[in-house]
């Protein structure tokens, strides 16, 4: 048992984990990953065929209808399984499975009302918080492209909206303005930088929602959170084998995903760095990701999709910074933090990244143009 969990926590967790087992015994349980919203644990079993599974407590302050997540996951996994059976790929690709409880439910609740669910662990795989090289970048892009490709024929209206307002930048801006009206943040050069940064980009915040409203970009299905560490890599072949974290798979713009994948993948310092002076957007990695993405996604993209790619990259970096900064001002109520200034530092990292994207606009647009 791990040191970072207290004995009583561990006993409670084992009891929950056992709800999702049959004949196997739980031999270990440890905190897992670096999620900012849900609590995630890796459960170890005494079963050679399936040594691990992932147990998660869904944050119901954020996901107010967690049953919808499970509903979407069922439809999504069923669709992709059928697709892959019909047209198998010539390389390893897996989709996390939802595990059922002893009484055949896809979640269980505990005495405190917490919502727990279990998902299969992609065996012999690992994820990364930062990119190794352009080969890695191509694989990340391929993974997102494959993810989009496999659901490109699933009608968006079949999936529920698990998180209303997610990636609607003007809404985040509105919430930010509301928080700002209620608080008087402690003045500092960092806070002033953020205030000015947001104030200068009020109009830009609407770019994707305007494109959606005017029919330039269609509603499709998206992953919602395809950041670099949600792509699993085979430990031997080093190829991408799965995209995990399916809580926000729902109707939306693929541009939110393209933007999120690039803002997380092309920031070599990583989103948790404290060294925000050294944050920059790496255009070689950007080229690698887009190359991998388009090798699978070209088939369903339109001229307008390309036209908005640059804006998507810039917007999602800005949006995440805005979300972190608004949460800092609100007293850290949404994202988990390790210290009170954590969300402020995270916001500055995203704003520095946005600045770097803006200063390389011509180059990034040329990369996109050359790849069509
Ligand atoms: C949150 O919890 P996690 O790490 O999977 C957030 C994403 C952000 C991400 C930044 C539901 O994802 O939108 O991009 O943090 N998820 C939600 O690391 O808000
Ligand atoms: Mg997530």
mmCIF file of C-alpha atoms and ligand atoms in Angstrom:
data_model
loop_
_atom_site.group_PDB
_atom_site.id
_atom_site.type_symbol
_atom_site.label_atom_id
_atom_site.label_comp_id
_atom_site.label_asym_id
_atom_site.label_seq_id
_atom_site.Cartn_x
_atom_site.Cartn_y
_atom_site.Cartn_z
ATOM 1 C CA UNK A 1 0.000 0.000 0.000
ATOM 2 C CA UNK A 2 1.346 3.454 -0.765
ATOM 3 C CA UNK A 3 2.587 5.885 1.824
ATOM 4 C CA UNK A 4 0.600 8.834 0.537
ATOM 5 C CA UNK A 5 -2.728 7.237 1.474
ATOM 6 C CA UNK A 6 -3.723 6.895 5.114
ATOM 7 C CA UNK A 7 -4.652 3.390 6.333
ATOM 8 C CA UNK A 8 -8.322 4.257 6.785
ATOM 9 C CA UNK A 9 -8.412 5.832 3.298
ATOM 10 C CA UNK A 10 -6.829 2.692 1.905
ATOM 11 C CA UNK A 11 -9.372 0.412 3.603
ATOM 12 C CA UNK A 12 -12.184 2.523 2.190
ATOM 13 C CA UNK A 13 -10.625 2.508 -1.282
ATOM 14 C CA UNK A 14 -10.081 -1.244 -1.258
ATOM 15 C CA UNK A 15 -13.721 -1.754 -0.306
ATOM 16 C CA UNK A 16 -14.781 0.438 -3.241
ATOM 17 C CA UNK A 17 -12.340 -1.271 -5.611
ATOM 18 C CA UNK A 18 -13.698 -4.676 -4.590
ATOM 19 C CA UNK A 19 -17.118 -3.640 -5.849
ATOM 20 C CA UNK A 20 -15.627 -3.814 -9.338
ATOM 21 C CA UNK A 21 -13.905 -7.216 -8.992
ATOM 22 C CA UNK A 22 -15.095 -10.814 -9.370
ATOM 23 C CA UNK A 23 -12.791 -13.543 -8.053
ATOM 24 C CA UNK A 24 -9.601 -11.473 -7.982
ATOM 25 C CA UNK A 25 -8.153 -9.925 -4.824
ATOM 26 C CA UNK A 26 -7.040 -6.322 -4.572
ATOM 27 C CA UNK A 27 -3.345 -6.368 -3.615
ATOM 28 C CA UNK A 28 -2.521 -2.684 -3.962
ATOM 29 C CA UNK A 29 -3.963 0.745 -4.562
ATOM 30 C CA UNK A 30 -2.163 4.003 -5.228
ATOM 31 C CA UNK A 31 -2.898 7.578 -6.273
ATOM 32 C CA UNK A 32 -2.385 7.783 -10.021
ATOM 33 C CA UNK A 33 -1.808 10.444 -12.675
ATOM 34 C CA UNK A 34 -1.988 14.207 -12.335
ATOM 35 C CA UNK A 35 -5.645 15.021 -12.992
ATOM 36 C CA UNK A 36 -6.845 18.468 -11.922
ATOM 37 C CA UNK A 37 -10.486 17.501 -11.353
ATOM 38 C CA UNK A 38 -11.208 13.848 -10.462
ATOM 39 C CA UNK A 39 -9.364 11.611 -7.969
ATOM 40 C CA UNK A 40 -7.675 8.723 -9.733
ATOM 41 C CA UNK A 41 -6.211 5.504 -8.314
ATOM 42 C CA UNK A 42 -4.422 2.544 -9.845
ATOM 43 C CA UNK A 43 -5.681 -0.729 -8.408
ATOM 44 C CA UNK A 44 -3.480 -3.828 -8.523
ATOM 45 C CA UNK A 45 -5.014 -7.307 -8.625
ATOM 46 C CA UNK A 46 -3.634 -10.802 -8.082
ATOM 47 C CA UNK A 47 -4.744 -11.703 -11.592
ATOM 48 C CA UNK A 48 -2.154 -12.385 -14.320
ATOM 49 C CA UNK A 49 -4.574 -11.603 -17.186
ATOM 50 C CA UNK A 50 -5.504 -8.175 -15.879
ATOM 51 C CA UNK A 51 -3.047 -6.856 -13.332
ATOM 52 C CA UNK A 52 -4.466 -3.349 -12.975
ATOM 53 C CA UNK A 53 -7.533 -1.208 -13.349
ATOM 54 C CA UNK A 54 -8.196 2.483 -12.850
ATOM 55 C CA UNK A 55 -10.585 3.590 -10.105
ATOM 56 C CA UNK A 56 -11.900 7.158 -10.146
ATOM 57 C CA UNK A 57 -13.968 9.369 -7.913
ATOM 58 C CA UNK A 58 -15.751 11.794 -10.208
ATOM 59 C CA UNK A 59 -15.801 15.381 -9.026
ATOM 60 C CA UNK A 60 -19.544 15.994 -8.932
ATOM 61 C CA UNK A 61 -19.091 19.729 -8.294
ATOM 62 C CA UNK A 62 -17.784 19.853 -11.861
ATOM 63 C CA UNK A 63 -19.678 16.959 -13.470
ATOM 64 C CA UNK A 64 -23.097 17.491 -11.916
ATOM 65 C CA UNK A 65 -24.646 14.567 -13.822
ATOM 66 C CA UNK A 66 -21.926 11.911 -13.737
ATOM 67 C CA UNK A 67 -24.321 9.244 -15.061
ATOM 68 C CA UNK A 68 -24.173 11.081 -18.393
ATOM 69 C CA UNK A 69 -20.444 10.402 -18.583
ATOM 70 C CA UNK A 70 -21.065 6.689 -18.224
ATOM 71 C CA UNK A 71 -23.877 6.838 -20.795
ATOM 72 C CA UNK A 72 -21.528 8.521 -23.293
ATOM 73 C CA UNK A 73 -18.706 6.101 -22.579
ATOM 74 C CA UNK A 74 -20.954 3.133 -23.323
ATOM 75 C CA UNK A 75 -22.092 4.537 -26.676
ATOM 76 C CA UNK A 76 -18.585 5.667 -27.586
ATOM 77 C CA UNK A 77 -16.828 2.381 -26.745
ATOM 78 C CA UNK A 78 -19.516 0.305 -28.438
ATOM 79 C CA UNK A 79 -19.244 2.386 -31.634
ATOM 80 C CA UNK A 80 -15.455 2.240 -31.768
ATOM 81 C CA UNK A 81 -15.393 -1.485 -31.007
ATOM 82 C CA UNK A 82 -17.731 -2.172 -33.921
ATOM 83 C CA UNK A 83 -15.735 0.109 -36.225
ATOM 84 C CA UNK A 84 -12.478 -1.640 -35.377
ATOM 85 C CA UNK A 85 -14.057 -5.061 -35.816
ATOM 86 C CA UNK A 86 -15.359 -4.081 -39.252
ATOM 87 C CA UNK A 87 -12.163 -2.360 -40.373
ATOM 88 C CA UNK A 88 -9.223 -3.485 -38.242
ATOM 89 C CA UNK A 89 -6.165 -1.217 -38.052
ATOM 90 C CA UNK A 90 -2.727 -2.524 -38.882
ATOM 91 C CA UNK A 91 -1.341 -1.413 -35.517
ATOM 92 C CA UNK A 92 -2.253 -1.654 -31.833
ATOM 93 C CA UNK A 93 -5.138 0.585 -30.799
ATOM 94 C CA UNK A 94 -7.227 0.227 -27.670
ATOM 95 C CA UNK A 95 -10.205 1.848 -26.043
ATOM 96 C CA UNK A 96 -10.559 1.834 -22.250
ATOM 97 C CA UNK A 97 -13.427 -0.445 -21.121
ATOM 98 C CA UNK A 98 -15.963 0.473 -18.461
ATOM 99 C CA UNK A 99 -15.893 -2.125 -15.668
ATOM 100 C CA UNK A 100 -19.146 -3.130 -14.032
ATOM 101 C CA UNK A 101 -19.835 -3.620 -10.344
ATOM 102 C CA UNK A 102 -20.841 -6.970 -8.864
ATOM 103 C CA UNK A 103 -24.471 -5.977 -9.438
ATOM 104 C CA UNK A 104 -23.810 -4.995 -13.059
ATOM 105 C CA UNK A 105 -23.870 -1.206 -12.613
ATOM 106 C CA UNK A 106 -21.350 1.070 -14.316
ATOM 107 C CA UNK A 107 -20.704 3.040 -11.115
ATOM 108 C CA UNK A 108 -21.241 2.841 -7.379
ATOM 109 C CA UNK A 109 -21.673 5.399 -4.637
ATOM 110 C CA UNK A 110 -20.319 5.295 -1.084
ATOM 111 C CA UNK A 111 -21.793 6.390 2.242
ATOM 112 C CA UNK A 112 -20.645 9.984 1.614
ATOM 113 C CA UNK A 113 -22.435 10.019 -1.728
ATOM 114 C CA UNK A 114 -19.208 10.017 -3.759
ATOM 115 C CA UNK A 115 -19.517 8.700 -7.322
ATOM 116 C CA UNK A 116 -17.025 5.948 -8.198
ATOM 117 C CA UNK A 117 -16.357 4.238 -11.501
ATOM 118 C CA UNK A 118 -13.739 1.852 -12.820
ATOM 119 C CA UNK A 119 -12.022 1.638 -16.189
ATOM 120 C CA UNK A 120 -9.612 -0.907 -17.637
ATOM 121 C CA UNK A 121 -5.931 0.009 -17.619
ATOM 122 C CA UNK A 122 -4.222 -0.037 -21.022
ATOM 123 C CA UNK A 123 -1.605 -2.736 -20.362
ATOM 124 C CA UNK A 124 2.104 -2.121 -20.991
ATOM 125 C CA UNK A 125 1.577 1.539 -21.711
ATOM 126 C CA UNK A 126 2.675 4.883 -20.274
ATOM 127 C CA UNK A 127 1.981 8.581 -20.741
ATOM 128 C CA UNK A 128 4.215 11.667 -20.734
ATOM 129 C CA UNK A 129 3.791 15.228 -19.426
ATOM 130 C CA UNK A 130 6.125 16.735 -22.017
ATOM 131 C CA UNK A 131 7.167 15.806 -25.532
ATOM 132 C CA UNK A 132 10.375 13.865 -26.220
ATOM 133 C CA UNK A 133 10.944 14.712 -29.903
ATOM 134 C CA UNK A 134 9.156 15.159 -33.229
ATOM 135 C CA UNK A 135 8.541 11.389 -33.603
ATOM 136 C CA UNK A 136 6.669 11.542 -30.309
ATOM 137 C CA UNK A 137 4.810 14.611 -31.612
ATOM 138 C CA UNK A 138 3.707 12.763 -34.759
ATOM 139 C CA UNK A 139 2.369 9.926 -32.607
ATOM 140 C CA UNK A 140 0.403 12.358 -30.416
ATOM 141 C CA UNK A 141 -1.094 13.882 -33.554
ATOM 142 C CA UNK A 142 -1.842 10.458 -34.990
ATOM 143 C CA UNK A 143 -3.628 9.495 -31.761
ATOM 144 C CA UNK A 144 -5.922 12.529 -31.866
ATOM 145 C CA UNK A 145 -6.554 11.999 -35.590
ATOM 146 C CA UNK A 146 -7.407 8.343 -35.003
ATOM 147 C CA UNK A 147 -9.679 9.302 -32.131
ATOM 148 C CA UNK A 148 -11.568 11.786 -34.341
ATOM 149 C CA UNK A 149 -11.569 9.416 -37.280
ATOM 150 C CA UNK A 150 -13.126 6.558 -35.303
ATOM 151 C CA UNK A 151 -16.049 8.722 -34.179
ATOM 152 C CA UNK A 152 -16.445 10.774 -37.347
ATOM 153 C CA UNK A 153 -19.438 8.576 -38.306
ATOM 154 C CA UNK A 154 -21.116 8.639 -34.888
ATOM 155 C CA UNK A 155 -23.905 11.284 -34.961
ATOM 156 C CA UNK A 156 -23.011 14.002 -32.386
ATOM 157 C CA UNK A 157 -26.569 14.107 -30.986
ATOM 158 C CA UNK A 158 -26.157 10.517 -29.728
ATOM 159 C CA UNK A 159 -23.909 11.793 -26.952
ATOM 160 C CA UNK A 160 -25.074 13.906 -24.029
ATOM 161 C CA UNK A 161 -23.531 17.171 -22.881
ATOM 162 C CA UNK A 162 -21.534 16.064 -19.831
ATOM 163 C CA UNK A 163 -20.235 19.530 -19.024
ATOM 164 C CA UNK A 164 -22.248 22.510 -20.183
ATOM 165 C CA UNK A 165 -20.264 25.504 -21.335
ATOM 166 C CA UNK A 166 -17.011 23.523 -21.631
ATOM 167 C CA UNK A 167 -14.643 25.304 -24.061
ATOM 168 C CA UNK A 168 -17.150 28.090 -24.754
ATOM 169 C CA UNK A 169 -14.571 30.858 -24.297
ATOM 170 C CA UNK A 170 -17.047 33.786 -24.132
ATOM 171 C CA UNK A 171 -18.749 32.047 -21.201
ATOM 172 C CA UNK A 172 -15.447 31.741 -19.342
ATOM 173 C CA UNK A 173 -14.903 35.425 -20.031
ATOM 174 C CA UNK A 174 -18.333 36.229 -18.610
ATOM 175 C CA UNK A 175 -17.644 34.145 -15.484
ATOM 176 C CA UNK A 176 -14.266 35.855 -15.152
ATOM 177 C CA UNK A 177 -15.878 39.303 -15.329
ATOM 178 C CA UNK A 178 -18.398 38.247 -12.675
ATOM 179 C CA UNK A 179 -15.640 37.044 -10.329
ATOM 180 C CA UNK A 180 -13.646 40.185 -10.982
ATOM 181 C CA UNK A 181 -16.636 42.375 -10.057
ATOM 182 C CA UNK A 182 -16.907 40.577 -6.700
ATOM 183 C CA UNK A 183 -13.229 40.436 -5.711
ATOM 184 C CA UNK A 184 -10.419 42.875 -5.281
ATOM 185 C CA UNK A 185 -7.330 40.795 -6.064
ATOM 186 C CA UNK A 186 -4.121 41.536 -4.240
ATOM 187 C CA UNK A 187 -2.156 43.771 -6.608
ATOM 188 C CA UNK A 188 1.133 42.366 -7.859
ATOM 189 C CA UNK A 189 3.033 42.566 -11.160
ATOM 190 C CA UNK A 190 1.836 39.023 -11.943
ATOM 191 C CA UNK A 191 -1.838 39.785 -11.275
ATOM 192 C CA UNK A 192 -1.634 43.037 -13.245
ATOM 193 C CA UNK A 193 -0.021 41.212 -16.159
ATOM 194 C CA UNK A 194 -2.916 38.727 -16.221
ATOM 195 C CA UNK A 195 -5.597 41.418 -15.905
ATOM 196 C CA UNK A 196 -4.109 43.345 -18.818
ATOM 197 C CA UNK A 197 -3.591 40.177 -20.857
ATOM 198 C CA UNK A 198 -7.260 39.232 -20.662
ATOM 199 C CA UNK A 199 -8.474 42.776 -21.178
ATOM 200 C CA UNK A 200 -6.516 42.988 -24.474
ATOM 201 C CA UNK A 201 -8.186 39.862 -25.885
ATOM 202 C CA UNK A 202 -11.897 40.378 -25.207
ATOM 203 C CA UNK A 203 -12.914 40.397 -28.879
ATOM 204 C CA UNK A 204 -10.652 37.541 -29.857
ATOM 205 C CA UNK A 205 -12.299 35.313 -27.222
ATOM 206 C CA UNK A 206 -15.333 34.952 -29.525
ATOM 207 C CA UNK A 207 -13.508 33.709 -32.611
ATOM 208 C CA UNK A 208 -14.540 30.025 -32.537
ATOM 209 C CA UNK A 209 -18.039 30.611 -31.167
ATOM 210 C CA UNK A 210 -18.649 33.143 -33.960
ATOM 211 C CA UNK A 211 -17.426 30.627 -36.542
ATOM 212 C CA UNK A 212 -19.776 28.043 -35.061
ATOM 213 C CA UNK A 213 -22.747 30.440 -34.981
ATOM 214 C CA UNK A 214 -22.244 31.444 -38.606
ATOM 215 C CA UNK A 215 -21.991 27.833 -39.749
ATOM 216 C CA UNK A 216 -18.322 28.038 -40.745
ATOM 217 C CA UNK A 217 -17.392 25.267 -38.341
ATOM 218 C CA UNK A 218 -19.712 22.285 -37.770
ATOM 219 C CA UNK A 219 -20.570 20.662 -34.464
ATOM 220 C CA UNK A 220 -18.921 17.259 -34.318
ATOM 221 C CA UNK A 221 -17.848 14.977 -31.509
ATOM 222 C CA UNK A 222 -14.739 15.889 -29.625
ATOM 223 C CA UNK A 223 -12.581 14.462 -26.865
ATOM 224 C CA UNK A 224 -12.537 17.738 -24.938
ATOM 225 C CA UNK A 225 -9.248 17.146 -23.110
ATOM 226 C CA UNK A 226 -6.688 15.600 -25.489
ATOM 227 C CA UNK A 227 -3.677 16.970 -23.640
ATOM 228 C CA UNK A 228 -0.374 15.208 -24.088
ATOM 229 C CA UNK A 229 -0.653 13.012 -20.972
ATOM 230 C CA UNK A 230 -4.014 11.622 -22.037
ATOM 231 C CA UNK A 231 -2.318 9.730 -24.881
ATOM 232 C CA UNK A 232 -0.982 6.298 -23.896
ATOM 233 C CA UNK A 233 2.168 4.885 -25.515
ATOM 234 C CA UNK A 234 3.168 1.234 -25.869
ATOM 235 C CA UNK A 235 6.216 0.795 -23.642
ATOM 236 C CA UNK A 236 7.978 -1.412 -26.214
ATOM 237 C CA UNK A 237 7.071 -0.036 -29.656
ATOM 238 C CA UNK A 238 6.837 3.594 -28.395
ATOM 239 C CA UNK A 239 3.744 4.027 -30.565
ATOM 240 C CA UNK A 240 0.554 5.730 -29.379
ATOM 241 C CA UNK A 241 -2.031 3.076 -28.536
ATOM 242 C CA UNK A 242 -4.934 4.842 -26.842
ATOM 243 C CA UNK A 243 -6.490 8.156 -25.912
ATOM 244 C CA UNK A 244 -7.841 8.060 -22.354
ATOM 245 C CA UNK A 245 -9.918 10.372 -20.103
ATOM 246 C CA UNK A 246 -13.253 10.169 -21.913
ATOM 247 C CA UNK A 247 -15.307 12.302 -19.494
ATOM 248 C CA UNK A 248 -15.682 15.217 -21.875
ATOM 249 C CA UNK A 249 -16.310 13.277 -25.090
ATOM 250 C CA UNK A 250 -19.352 15.175 -26.283
ATOM 251 C CA UNK A 251 -20.642 17.391 -29.095
ATOM 252 C CA UNK A 252 -18.286 20.305 -29.794
ATOM 253 C CA UNK A 253 -15.725 21.608 -32.277
ATOM 254 C CA UNK A 254 -12.721 19.474 -33.233
ATOM 255 C CA UNK A 255 -10.855 22.783 -33.043
ATOM 256 C CA UNK A 256 -11.062 22.721 -29.247
ATOM 257 C CA UNK A 257 -9.188 19.405 -29.423
ATOM 258 C CA UNK A 258 -6.655 20.525 -32.005
ATOM 259 C CA UNK A 259 -5.982 23.630 -29.902
ATOM 260 C CA UNK A 260 -5.715 21.682 -26.660
ATOM 261 C CA UNK A 261 -3.429 19.035 -28.116
ATOM 262 C CA UNK A 262 -1.080 21.661 -29.553
ATOM 263 C CA UNK A 263 -1.079 23.977 -26.528
ATOM 264 C CA UNK A 264 -0.161 21.068 -24.263
ATOM 265 C CA UNK A 265 2.179 19.265 -26.668
ATOM 266 C CA UNK A 266 4.214 22.208 -27.973
ATOM 267 C CA UNK A 267 5.096 23.640 -24.570
ATOM 268 C CA UNK A 268 8.399 21.884 -23.755
ATOM 269 C CA UNK A 269 8.451 23.353 -20.229
ATOM 270 C CA UNK A 270 5.105 21.696 -19.442
ATOM 271 C CA UNK A 271 2.008 23.384 -18.001
ATOM 272 C CA UNK A 272 3.107 22.923 -14.383
ATOM 273 C CA UNK A 273 6.452 24.724 -14.692
ATOM 274 C CA UNK A 274 7.246 27.588 -12.311
ATOM 275 C CA UNK A 275 9.817 28.971 -14.794
ATOM 276 C CA UNK A 276 7.345 30.923 -16.850
ATOM 277 C CA UNK A 277 10.080 33.095 -18.353
ATOM 278 C CA UNK A 278 11.259 30.080 -20.314
ATOM 279 C CA UNK A 279 7.840 29.099 -21.702
ATOM 280 C CA UNK A 280 7.575 29.066 -25.504
ATOM 281 C CA UNK A 281 5.593 27.386 -28.270
ATOM 282 C CA UNK A 282 7.777 24.958 -30.238
ATOM 283 C CA UNK A 283 6.866 25.132 -33.938
ATOM 284 C CA UNK A 284 8.819 21.959 -34.853
ATOM 285 C CA UNK A 285 6.666 19.985 -32.425
ATOM 286 C CA UNK A 286 3.610 21.776 -33.842
ATOM 287 C CA UNK A 287 4.558 20.610 -37.332
ATOM 288 C CA UNK A 288 5.054 17.057 -36.031
ATOM 289 C CA UNK A 289 1.679 16.936 -34.277
ATOM 290 C CA UNK A 290 -0.165 18.358 -37.289
ATOM 291 C CA UNK A 291 1.595 15.953 -39.643
ATOM 292 C CA UNK A 292 0.523 12.988 -37.511
ATOM 293 C CA UNK A 293 -2.983 14.383 -37.073
ATOM 294 C CA UNK A 294 -3.556 15.069 -40.756
ATOM 295 C CA UNK A 295 -2.243 11.655 -41.780
ATOM 296 C CA UNK A 296 -5.519 10.328 -40.354
ATOM 297 C CA UNK A 297 -7.844 13.352 -40.230
ATOM 298 C CA UNK A 298 -7.446 14.834 -43.722
ATOM 299 C CA UNK A 299 -10.400 12.804 -44.982
ATOM 300 C CA UNK A 300 -13.004 14.654 -42.922
ATOM 301 C CA UNK A 301 -11.567 18.193 -42.742
ATOM 302 C CA UNK A 302 -12.880 21.079 -44.844
ATOM 303 C CA UNK A 303 -11.209 24.264 -46.116
ATOM 304 C CA UNK A 304 -12.705 26.250 -43.204
ATOM 305 C CA UNK A 305 -11.335 23.739 -40.709
ATOM 306 C CA UNK A 306 -7.820 24.666 -41.838
ATOM 307 C CA UNK A 307 -8.642 28.374 -41.867
ATOM 308 C CA UNK A 308 -9.453 28.303 -38.129
ATOM 309 C CA UNK A 309 -6.602 26.090 -36.944
ATOM 310 C CA UNK A 310 -4.256 28.908 -36.019
ATOM 311 C CA UNK A 311 -7.002 30.695 -34.067
ATOM 312 C CA UNK A 312 -7.818 27.432 -32.265
ATOM 313 C CA UNK A 313 -4.230 26.987 -31.055
ATOM 314 C CA UNK A 314 -4.064 30.582 -29.820
ATOM 315 C CA UNK A 315 -7.543 30.502 -28.307
ATOM 316 C CA UNK A 316 -7.288 27.299 -26.273
ATOM 317 C CA UNK A 317 -3.986 28.392 -24.699
ATOM 318 C CA UNK A 318 -5.580 31.750 -23.854
ATOM 319 C CA UNK A 319 -8.778 30.076 -22.620
ATOM 320 C CA UNK A 320 -6.942 27.750 -20.229
ATOM 321 C CA UNK A 321 -4.979 30.703 -18.865
ATOM 322 C CA UNK A 322 -8.252 32.580 -18.401
ATOM 323 C CA UNK A 323 -9.820 29.583 -16.622
ATOM 324 C CA UNK A 324 -6.815 29.240 -14.273
ATOM 325 C CA UNK A 325 -6.725 32.972 -13.564
ATOM 326 C CA UNK A 326 -10.481 33.185 -12.923
ATOM 327 C CA UNK A 327 -10.185 30.226 -10.547
ATOM 328 C CA UNK A 328 -7.294 31.927 -8.735
ATOM 329 C CA UNK A 329 -9.455 35.042 -8.289
ATOM 330 C CA UNK A 330 -12.407 32.920 -7.135
ATOM 331 C CA UNK A 331 -10.277 31.264 -4.422
ATOM 332 C CA UNK A 332 -9.318 28.010 -6.201
ATOM 333 C CA UNK A 333 -12.712 26.354 -6.309
ATOM 334 C CA UNK A 334 -12.455 24.382 -9.583
ATOM 335 C CA UNK A 335 -8.915 23.098 -10.226
ATOM 336 C CA UNK A 336 -7.048 21.208 -7.502
ATOM 337 C CA UNK A 337 -4.106 23.267 -6.215
ATOM 338 C CA UNK A 338 -0.961 22.488 -4.234
ATOM 339 C CA UNK A 339 -0.624 26.071 -2.920
ATOM 340 C CA UNK A 340 -2.734 29.274 -3.070
ATOM 341 C CA UNK A 341 -0.778 30.842 -5.980
ATOM 342 C CA UNK A 342 -0.750 27.643 -8.043
ATOM 343 C CA UNK A 343 -3.524 28.716 -10.421
ATOM 344 C CA UNK A 344 -1.900 32.123 -10.875
ATOM 345 C CA UNK A 345 1.380 30.522 -11.964
ATOM 346 C CA UNK A 346 -0.504 28.130 -14.243
ATOM 347 C CA UNK A 347 -2.336 31.097 -15.802
ATOM 348 C CA UNK A 348 0.908 32.978 -16.484
ATOM 349 C CA UNK A 349 2.377 29.861 -18.141
ATOM 350 C CA UNK A 350 -0.595 29.693 -20.536
ATOM 351 C CA UNK A 351 -0.491 33.432 -21.226
ATOM 352 C CA UNK A 352 3.254 33.277 -21.988
ATOM 353 C CA UNK A 353 2.506 30.382 -24.309
ATOM 354 C CA UNK A 354 -0.246 32.433 -25.982
ATOM 355 C CA UNK A 355 2.206 35.325 -26.459
ATOM 356 C CA UNK A 356 4.701 32.956 -28.043
ATOM 357 C CA UNK A 357 1.989 31.612 -30.372
ATOM 358 C CA UNK A 358 0.992 35.167 -31.318
ATOM 359 C CA UNK A 359 4.585 36.179 -32.055
ATOM 360 C CA UNK A 360 4.947 33.187 -34.416
ATOM 361 C CA UNK A 361 1.606 33.586 -36.200
ATOM 362 C CA UNK A 362 3.074 33.803 -39.719
ATOM 363 C CA UNK A 363 5.209 30.714 -39.211
ATOM 364 C CA UNK A 364 2.363 28.658 -37.689
ATOM 365 C CA UNK A 365 -0.059 29.676 -40.454
ATOM 366 C CA UNK A 366 2.555 28.663 -43.054
ATOM 367 C CA UNK A 367 2.962 25.233 -41.407
ATOM 368 C CA UNK A 368 -0.806 24.702 -41.581
ATOM 369 C CA UNK A 369 -1.007 25.970 -45.173
ATOM 370 C CA UNK A 370 1.826 23.697 -46.353
ATOM 371 C CA UNK A 371 0.209 20.652 -44.866
ATOM 372 C CA UNK A 372 -3.205 20.843 -46.522
HETATM 373 C C1 LIG B 1 -8.472 19.562 -16.408
HETATM 374 O O1 LIG B 1 -8.483 17.011 -14.738
HETATM 375 P P1 LIG B 1 -7.742 17.023 -15.995
HETATM 376 O O2 LIG B 1 -6.294 17.253 -15.737
HETATM 377 O O3 LIG B 1 -8.021 15.801 -16.843
HETATM 378 C C2 LIG B 1 -9.575 20.242 -17.215
HETATM 379 C C3 LIG B 1 -9.098 20.497 -18.652
HETATM 380 C C4 LIG B 1 -7.813 21.296 -18.641
HETATM 381 C C5 LIG B 1 -6.767 20.531 -17.827
HETATM 382 C C6 LIG B 1 -5.479 21.307 -17.723
HETATM 383 C C7 LIG B 1 -13.114 18.930 -16.936
HETATM 384 O O4 LIG B 1 -8.278 18.254 -16.903
HETATM 385 O O5 LIG B 1 -10.081 21.226 -19.353
HETATM 386 O O6 LIG B 1 -7.339 21.502 -19.942
HETATM 387 O O7 LIG B 1 -7.270 20.296 -16.479
HETATM 388 N N1 LIG B 1 -10.774 19.401 -17.234
HETATM 389 C C8 LIG B 1 -11.993 19.896 -16.930
HETATM 390 O O8 LIG B 1 -4.481 20.486 -17.258
HETATM 391 O O9 LIG B 1 -12.185 21.078 -16.667
HETATM 392 MG MG1 LIG B 2 -9.571 15.465 -18.096
#
